[in-house]
Coordinates of C-alpha atoms in Angstrom, one line a residue:
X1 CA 181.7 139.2 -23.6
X2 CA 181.1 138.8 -19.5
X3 CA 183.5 135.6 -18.3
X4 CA 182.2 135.2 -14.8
X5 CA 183.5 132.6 -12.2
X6 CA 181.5 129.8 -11.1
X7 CA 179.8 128.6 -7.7
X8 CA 181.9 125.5 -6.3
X9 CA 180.6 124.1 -3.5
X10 CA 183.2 123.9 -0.7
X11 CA 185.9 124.9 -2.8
X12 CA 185.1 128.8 -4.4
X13 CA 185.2 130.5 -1.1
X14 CA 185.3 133.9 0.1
X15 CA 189.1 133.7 0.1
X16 CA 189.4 131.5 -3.4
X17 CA 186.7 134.3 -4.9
X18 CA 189.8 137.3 -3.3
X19 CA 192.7 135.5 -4.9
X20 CA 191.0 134.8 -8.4
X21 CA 189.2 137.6 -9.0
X22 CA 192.3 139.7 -8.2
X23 CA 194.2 138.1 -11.1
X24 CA 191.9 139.5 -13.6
X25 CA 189.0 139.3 -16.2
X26 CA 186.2 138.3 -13.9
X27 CA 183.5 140.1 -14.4
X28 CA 181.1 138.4 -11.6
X29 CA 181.6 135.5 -9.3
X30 CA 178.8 134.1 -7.0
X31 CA 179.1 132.4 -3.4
X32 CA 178.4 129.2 -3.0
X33 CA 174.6 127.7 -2.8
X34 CA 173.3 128.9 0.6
X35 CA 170.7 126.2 1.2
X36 CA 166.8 127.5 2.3
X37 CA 164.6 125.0 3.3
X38 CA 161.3 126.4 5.9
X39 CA 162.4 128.9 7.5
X40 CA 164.3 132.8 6.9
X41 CA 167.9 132.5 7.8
X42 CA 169.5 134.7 9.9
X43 CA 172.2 137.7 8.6
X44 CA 175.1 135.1 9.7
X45 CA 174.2 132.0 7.8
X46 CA 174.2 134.8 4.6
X47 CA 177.5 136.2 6.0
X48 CA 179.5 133.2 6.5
X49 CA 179.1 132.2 2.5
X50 CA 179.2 135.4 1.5
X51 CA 181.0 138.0 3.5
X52 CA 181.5 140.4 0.4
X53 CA 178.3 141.9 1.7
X54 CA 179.9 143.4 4.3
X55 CA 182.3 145.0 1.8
X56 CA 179.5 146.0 -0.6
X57 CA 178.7 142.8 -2.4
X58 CA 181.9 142.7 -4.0
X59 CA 185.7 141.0 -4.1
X60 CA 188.6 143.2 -3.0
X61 CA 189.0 143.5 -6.7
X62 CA 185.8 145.2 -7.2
X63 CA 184.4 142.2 -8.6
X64 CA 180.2 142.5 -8.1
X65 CA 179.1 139.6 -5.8
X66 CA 175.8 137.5 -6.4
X67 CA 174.2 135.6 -3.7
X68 CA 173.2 132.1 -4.5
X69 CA 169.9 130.2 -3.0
X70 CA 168.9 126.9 -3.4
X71 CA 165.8 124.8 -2.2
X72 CA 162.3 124.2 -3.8
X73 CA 159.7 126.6 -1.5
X74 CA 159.4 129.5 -3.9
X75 CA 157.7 131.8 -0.6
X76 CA 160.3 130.6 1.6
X77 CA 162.8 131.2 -1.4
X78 CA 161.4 135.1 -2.0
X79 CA 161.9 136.0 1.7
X80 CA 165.7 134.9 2.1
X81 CA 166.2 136.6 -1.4
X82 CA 164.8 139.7 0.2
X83 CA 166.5 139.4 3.3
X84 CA 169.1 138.7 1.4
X85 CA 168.8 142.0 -0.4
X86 CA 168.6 143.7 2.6
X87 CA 171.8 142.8 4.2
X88 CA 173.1 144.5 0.5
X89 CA 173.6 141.7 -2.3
X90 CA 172.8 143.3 -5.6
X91 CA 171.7 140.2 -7.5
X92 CA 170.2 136.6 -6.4
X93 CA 171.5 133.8 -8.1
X94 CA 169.0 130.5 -8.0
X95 CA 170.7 127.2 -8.2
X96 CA 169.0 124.6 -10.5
X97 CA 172.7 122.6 -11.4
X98 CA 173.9 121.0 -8.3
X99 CA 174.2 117.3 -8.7
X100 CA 174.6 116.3 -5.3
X101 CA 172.7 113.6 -4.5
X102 CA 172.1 114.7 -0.9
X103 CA 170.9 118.1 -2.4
X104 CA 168.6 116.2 -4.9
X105 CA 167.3 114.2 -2.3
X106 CA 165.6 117.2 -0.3
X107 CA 164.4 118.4 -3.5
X108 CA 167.1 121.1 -4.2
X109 CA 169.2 121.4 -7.2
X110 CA 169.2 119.3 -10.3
X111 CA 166.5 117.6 -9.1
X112 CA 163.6 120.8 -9.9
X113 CA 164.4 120.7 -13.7
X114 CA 162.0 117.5 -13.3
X115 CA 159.3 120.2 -12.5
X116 CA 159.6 123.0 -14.8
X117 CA 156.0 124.3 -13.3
X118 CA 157.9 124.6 -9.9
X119 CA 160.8 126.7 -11.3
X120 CA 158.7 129.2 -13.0
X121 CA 156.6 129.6 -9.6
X122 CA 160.2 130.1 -7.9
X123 CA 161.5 132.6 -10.2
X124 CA 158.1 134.3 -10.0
X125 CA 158.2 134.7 -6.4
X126 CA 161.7 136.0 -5.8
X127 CA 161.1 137.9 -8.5
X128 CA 158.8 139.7 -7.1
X129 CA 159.9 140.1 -3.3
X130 CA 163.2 141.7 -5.1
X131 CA 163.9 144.9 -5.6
X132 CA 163.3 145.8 -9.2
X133 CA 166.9 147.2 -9.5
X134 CA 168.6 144.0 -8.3
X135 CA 168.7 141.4 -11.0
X136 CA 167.5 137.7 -10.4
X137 CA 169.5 134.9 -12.1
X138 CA 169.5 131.3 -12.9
X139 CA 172.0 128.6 -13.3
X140 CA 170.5 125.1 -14.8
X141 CA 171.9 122.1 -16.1
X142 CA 170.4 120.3 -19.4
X143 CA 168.2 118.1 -17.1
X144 CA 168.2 115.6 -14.7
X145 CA 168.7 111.9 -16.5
X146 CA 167.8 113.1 -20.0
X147 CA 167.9 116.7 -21.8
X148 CA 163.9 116.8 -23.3
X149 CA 162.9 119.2 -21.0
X150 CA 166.0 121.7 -20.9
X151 CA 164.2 124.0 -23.1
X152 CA 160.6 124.1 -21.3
X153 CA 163.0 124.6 -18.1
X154 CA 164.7 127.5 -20.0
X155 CA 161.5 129.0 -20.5
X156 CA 160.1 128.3 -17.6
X157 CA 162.9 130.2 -15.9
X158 CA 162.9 133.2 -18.4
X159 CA 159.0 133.4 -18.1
X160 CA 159.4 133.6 -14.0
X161 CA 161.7 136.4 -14.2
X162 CA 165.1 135.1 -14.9
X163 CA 167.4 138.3 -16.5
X164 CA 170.3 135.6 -17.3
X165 CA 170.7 132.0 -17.5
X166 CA 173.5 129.9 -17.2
X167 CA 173.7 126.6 -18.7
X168 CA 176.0 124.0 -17.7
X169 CA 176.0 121.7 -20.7
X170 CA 175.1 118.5 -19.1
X171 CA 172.2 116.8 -17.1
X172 CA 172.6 115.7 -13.5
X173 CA 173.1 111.9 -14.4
X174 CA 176.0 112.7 -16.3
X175 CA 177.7 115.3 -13.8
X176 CA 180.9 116.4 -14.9
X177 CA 182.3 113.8 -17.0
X178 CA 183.5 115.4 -20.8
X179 CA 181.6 116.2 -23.2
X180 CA 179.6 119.2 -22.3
X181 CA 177.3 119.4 -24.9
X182 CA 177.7 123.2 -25.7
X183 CA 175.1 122.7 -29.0
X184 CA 172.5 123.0 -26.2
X185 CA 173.6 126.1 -25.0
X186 CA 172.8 127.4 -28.5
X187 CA 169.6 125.4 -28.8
X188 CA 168.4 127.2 -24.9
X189 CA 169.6 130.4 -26.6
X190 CA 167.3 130.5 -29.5
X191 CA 164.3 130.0 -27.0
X192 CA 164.7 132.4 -24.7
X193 CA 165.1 136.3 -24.6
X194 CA 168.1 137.0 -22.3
X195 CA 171.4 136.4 -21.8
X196 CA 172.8 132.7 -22.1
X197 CA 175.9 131.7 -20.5
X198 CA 178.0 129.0 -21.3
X199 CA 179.8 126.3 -18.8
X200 CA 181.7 123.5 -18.7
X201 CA 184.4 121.9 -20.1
X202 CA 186.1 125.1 -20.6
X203 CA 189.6 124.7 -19.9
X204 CA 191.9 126.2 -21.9
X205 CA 191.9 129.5 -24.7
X206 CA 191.4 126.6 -27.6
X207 CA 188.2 124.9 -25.3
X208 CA 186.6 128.6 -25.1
X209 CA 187.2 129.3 -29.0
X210 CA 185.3 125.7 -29.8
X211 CA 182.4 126.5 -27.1
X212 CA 182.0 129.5 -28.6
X213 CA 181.7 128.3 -32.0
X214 CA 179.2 125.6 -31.0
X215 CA 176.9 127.4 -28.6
X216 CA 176.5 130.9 -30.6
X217 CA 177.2 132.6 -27.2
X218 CA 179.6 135.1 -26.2
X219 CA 179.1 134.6 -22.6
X220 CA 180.7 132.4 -20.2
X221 CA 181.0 131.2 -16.6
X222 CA 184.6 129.4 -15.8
X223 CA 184.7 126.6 -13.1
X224 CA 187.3 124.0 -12.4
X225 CA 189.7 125.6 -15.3
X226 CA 189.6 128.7 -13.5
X227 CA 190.6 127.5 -10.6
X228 CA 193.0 125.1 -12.4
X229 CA 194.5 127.9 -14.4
X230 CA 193.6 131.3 -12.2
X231 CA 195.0 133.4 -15.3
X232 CA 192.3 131.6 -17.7
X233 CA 190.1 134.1 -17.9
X234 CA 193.0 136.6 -18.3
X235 CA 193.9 134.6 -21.2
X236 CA 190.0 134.5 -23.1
X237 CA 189.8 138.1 -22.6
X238 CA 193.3 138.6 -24.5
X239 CA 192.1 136.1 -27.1
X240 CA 189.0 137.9 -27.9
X241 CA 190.7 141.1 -28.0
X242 CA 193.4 139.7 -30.5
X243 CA 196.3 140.0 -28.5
X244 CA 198.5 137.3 -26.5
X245 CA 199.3 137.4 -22.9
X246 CA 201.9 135.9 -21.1
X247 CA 200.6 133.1 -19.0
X248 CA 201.5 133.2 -15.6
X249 CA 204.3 130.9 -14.5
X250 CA 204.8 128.3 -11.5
X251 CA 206.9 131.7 -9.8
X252 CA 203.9 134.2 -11.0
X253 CA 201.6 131.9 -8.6
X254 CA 203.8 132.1 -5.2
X255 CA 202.4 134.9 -3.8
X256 CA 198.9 134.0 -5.1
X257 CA 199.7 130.6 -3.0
X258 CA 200.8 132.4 -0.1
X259 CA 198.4 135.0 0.1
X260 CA 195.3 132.4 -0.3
X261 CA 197.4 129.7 2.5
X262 CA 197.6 133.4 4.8
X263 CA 193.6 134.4 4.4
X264 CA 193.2 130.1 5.4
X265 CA 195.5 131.0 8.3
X266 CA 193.4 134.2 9.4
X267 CA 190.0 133.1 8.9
X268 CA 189.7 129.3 9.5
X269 CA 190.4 127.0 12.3
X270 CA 194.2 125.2 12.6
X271 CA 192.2 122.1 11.8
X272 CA 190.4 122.8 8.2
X273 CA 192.9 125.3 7.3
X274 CA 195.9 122.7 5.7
X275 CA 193.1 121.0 4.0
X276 CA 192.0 124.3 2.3
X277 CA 195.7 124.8 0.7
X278 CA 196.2 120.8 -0.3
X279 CA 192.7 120.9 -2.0
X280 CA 193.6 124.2 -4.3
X281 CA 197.2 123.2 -4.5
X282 CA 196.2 119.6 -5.9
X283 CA 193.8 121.1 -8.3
X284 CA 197.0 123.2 -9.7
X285 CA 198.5 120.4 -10.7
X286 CA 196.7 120.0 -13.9
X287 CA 198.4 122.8 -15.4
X288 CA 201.7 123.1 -13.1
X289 CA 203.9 119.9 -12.6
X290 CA 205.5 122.0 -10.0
X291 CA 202.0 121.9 -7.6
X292 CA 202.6 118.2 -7.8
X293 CA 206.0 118.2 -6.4
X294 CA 205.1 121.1 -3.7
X295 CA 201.8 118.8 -2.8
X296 CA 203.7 115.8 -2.1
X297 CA 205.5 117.6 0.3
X298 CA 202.7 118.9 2.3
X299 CA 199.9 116.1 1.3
X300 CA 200.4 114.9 5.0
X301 CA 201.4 117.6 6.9
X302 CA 198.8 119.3 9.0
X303 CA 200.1 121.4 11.2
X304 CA 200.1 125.0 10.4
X305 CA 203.3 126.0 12.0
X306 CA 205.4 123.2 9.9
X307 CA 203.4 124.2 6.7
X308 CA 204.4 127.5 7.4
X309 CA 207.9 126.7 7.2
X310 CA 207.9 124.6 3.7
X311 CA 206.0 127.1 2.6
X312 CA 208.7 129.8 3.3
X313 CA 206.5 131.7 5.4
X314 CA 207.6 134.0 8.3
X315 CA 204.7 135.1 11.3
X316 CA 205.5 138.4 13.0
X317 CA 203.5 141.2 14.6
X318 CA 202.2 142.0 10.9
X319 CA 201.0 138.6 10.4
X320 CA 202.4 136.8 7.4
X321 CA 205.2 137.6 5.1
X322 CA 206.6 135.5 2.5
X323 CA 210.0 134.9 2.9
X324 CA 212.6 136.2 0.6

């Protein structure tokens, strides 16, 4: 079983990818979609959603890095992927899942699986501008407004070169509202000849046991319960092993919450920074009433020298140190 950590669009950043992956049981996490439209990027448009590859395309936990395009030009798509390769990410990731309607609208995202003709022709292309050692992947949802073509767009993909697919169980009209229809997972599965990954609506050890039952697949990629419940992945791993683990407690998160509010601090401006924290920190509260209480607190403080201080957080020459 690989459990590998999903792309979120401004919310699984460089510094969210450090803190998670560091708890444990990530095998692979990939940066958020890094859109190409007409032209080849330059290195820094690559490097600001995916600094890893300055660190060898991988988390300070050792966690192997993919790289994640998205847009419809399958030439313009093969050189970036290159480039891409060049600059030292050791897979490409191809985004056919994002539901966002400005995405759609520039014909990126969700919006291809109307055209399975199209994503073969990508997947062809980068496939072949790519290094034969670096694998090319694809994440897909079951369509855009209906699911009769998510398995001609499984092909499609597999036939262009995909090694792995990702499914997120639902189509683009239905976005993220439960159920995630995991039967289709199985039913993409028995048409292809690689890898199938499983996402969505996968929140808890229980939710992975069902998915797992339904789809057939051992695989999975974790979203929004990862970040909801950073041990999660921790826990499936213990699960499938037969053993029980400890969840982590509101006290086993501190320094997680400090360090991630620190790397904010050191790497974004005073003005997106506090934003950063309240949007993790509100997501926590799913799983810890305590995030509530903390976030009501903080919800409308933006300056980072007062948040500093609720948080318990002392600056010296060092930087930051929690408090004791």
């Amino acid at each position: 079983m690989q459990i590998a950590l999903a792309p979120m669009e401004g919310l699984v950043d460089d510094i969210l990818r450090d803190v998670l992956t560091r708890v444990g049981a990530v095998d692979w996490c990939v940066t958020e979609f890094i859109r190409v439209s007409d032209r080849l990027l330059p290195a820094s448009s690559f490097l600001k959603l995916a600094s890893e590859l300055e660190h060898g395309a991988a988390t300070r936990a050792g966690t192997p890095l993919r790289v994640q395009l998205l847009g419809s030009d399958p030439l313009c798509l093969a050189d970036n992927a290159a480039f891409a390769c060049s600059l030292g990410a050791s897979a490409i990731d191809l985004n056919f899942g994002c539901p966002a309607k400005t995405v759609n609208k520039s014909r990126g995202g969700a919006i291809l699986l109307r055209e399975p003709d199209l994503l073969h022709s990508i997947l062809r292309e980068v496939r072949r501008a790519v290094p034969a050692h670096i694998p090319v992947t694809a994440k897909m949802r079951l369509g855009f407004d209906h699911k009769d073509g998510a398995l001609d767009c499984a092909r499609a993909l597999v036939d262009g070169g995909a090694a792995q697919l990702v499914v997120h169980a639902r189509t683009r009209v239905e976005g993220y509202k439960p159920p995630a229809h995991w039967e289709w997972v199985a039913k993409v599965r028995d048409v292809v000849n690689v890898p199938v990954f499983a996402n969505g609506d996968i929140w808890s050890v229980e939710d992975w046991r069902r998915c797992r039952e339904v789809s057939g697949v051992e695989d999975i990629m974790l979203g929004r319960g990862l970040v909801c419940r950073p041990d999660l992945a921790r826990q499936i791993a213990a699960a499938k092993a037969g053993a029980l683990l400890e969840p982590l407690s509101w006290e086993d998160l501190q320094p997680l919450l400090a360090d991630f509010w620190m790397q904010a601090r050191r790497k974004m401006s005073p003005r997106y920074a506090p934003g950063r924290f309240k949007q993790w920190l509100s997501l926590l509260t799913r799983n810890y009433p305590q995030a509530g209480t903390l976030f009501a607190q903080v919800r409308r403080e933006n300056d980072c020298d007062r948040l500093d201080a609720l948080l318990g957080l002392d600056v010296n020459a060092q930087g930051f140190k929690a408090a004791v």
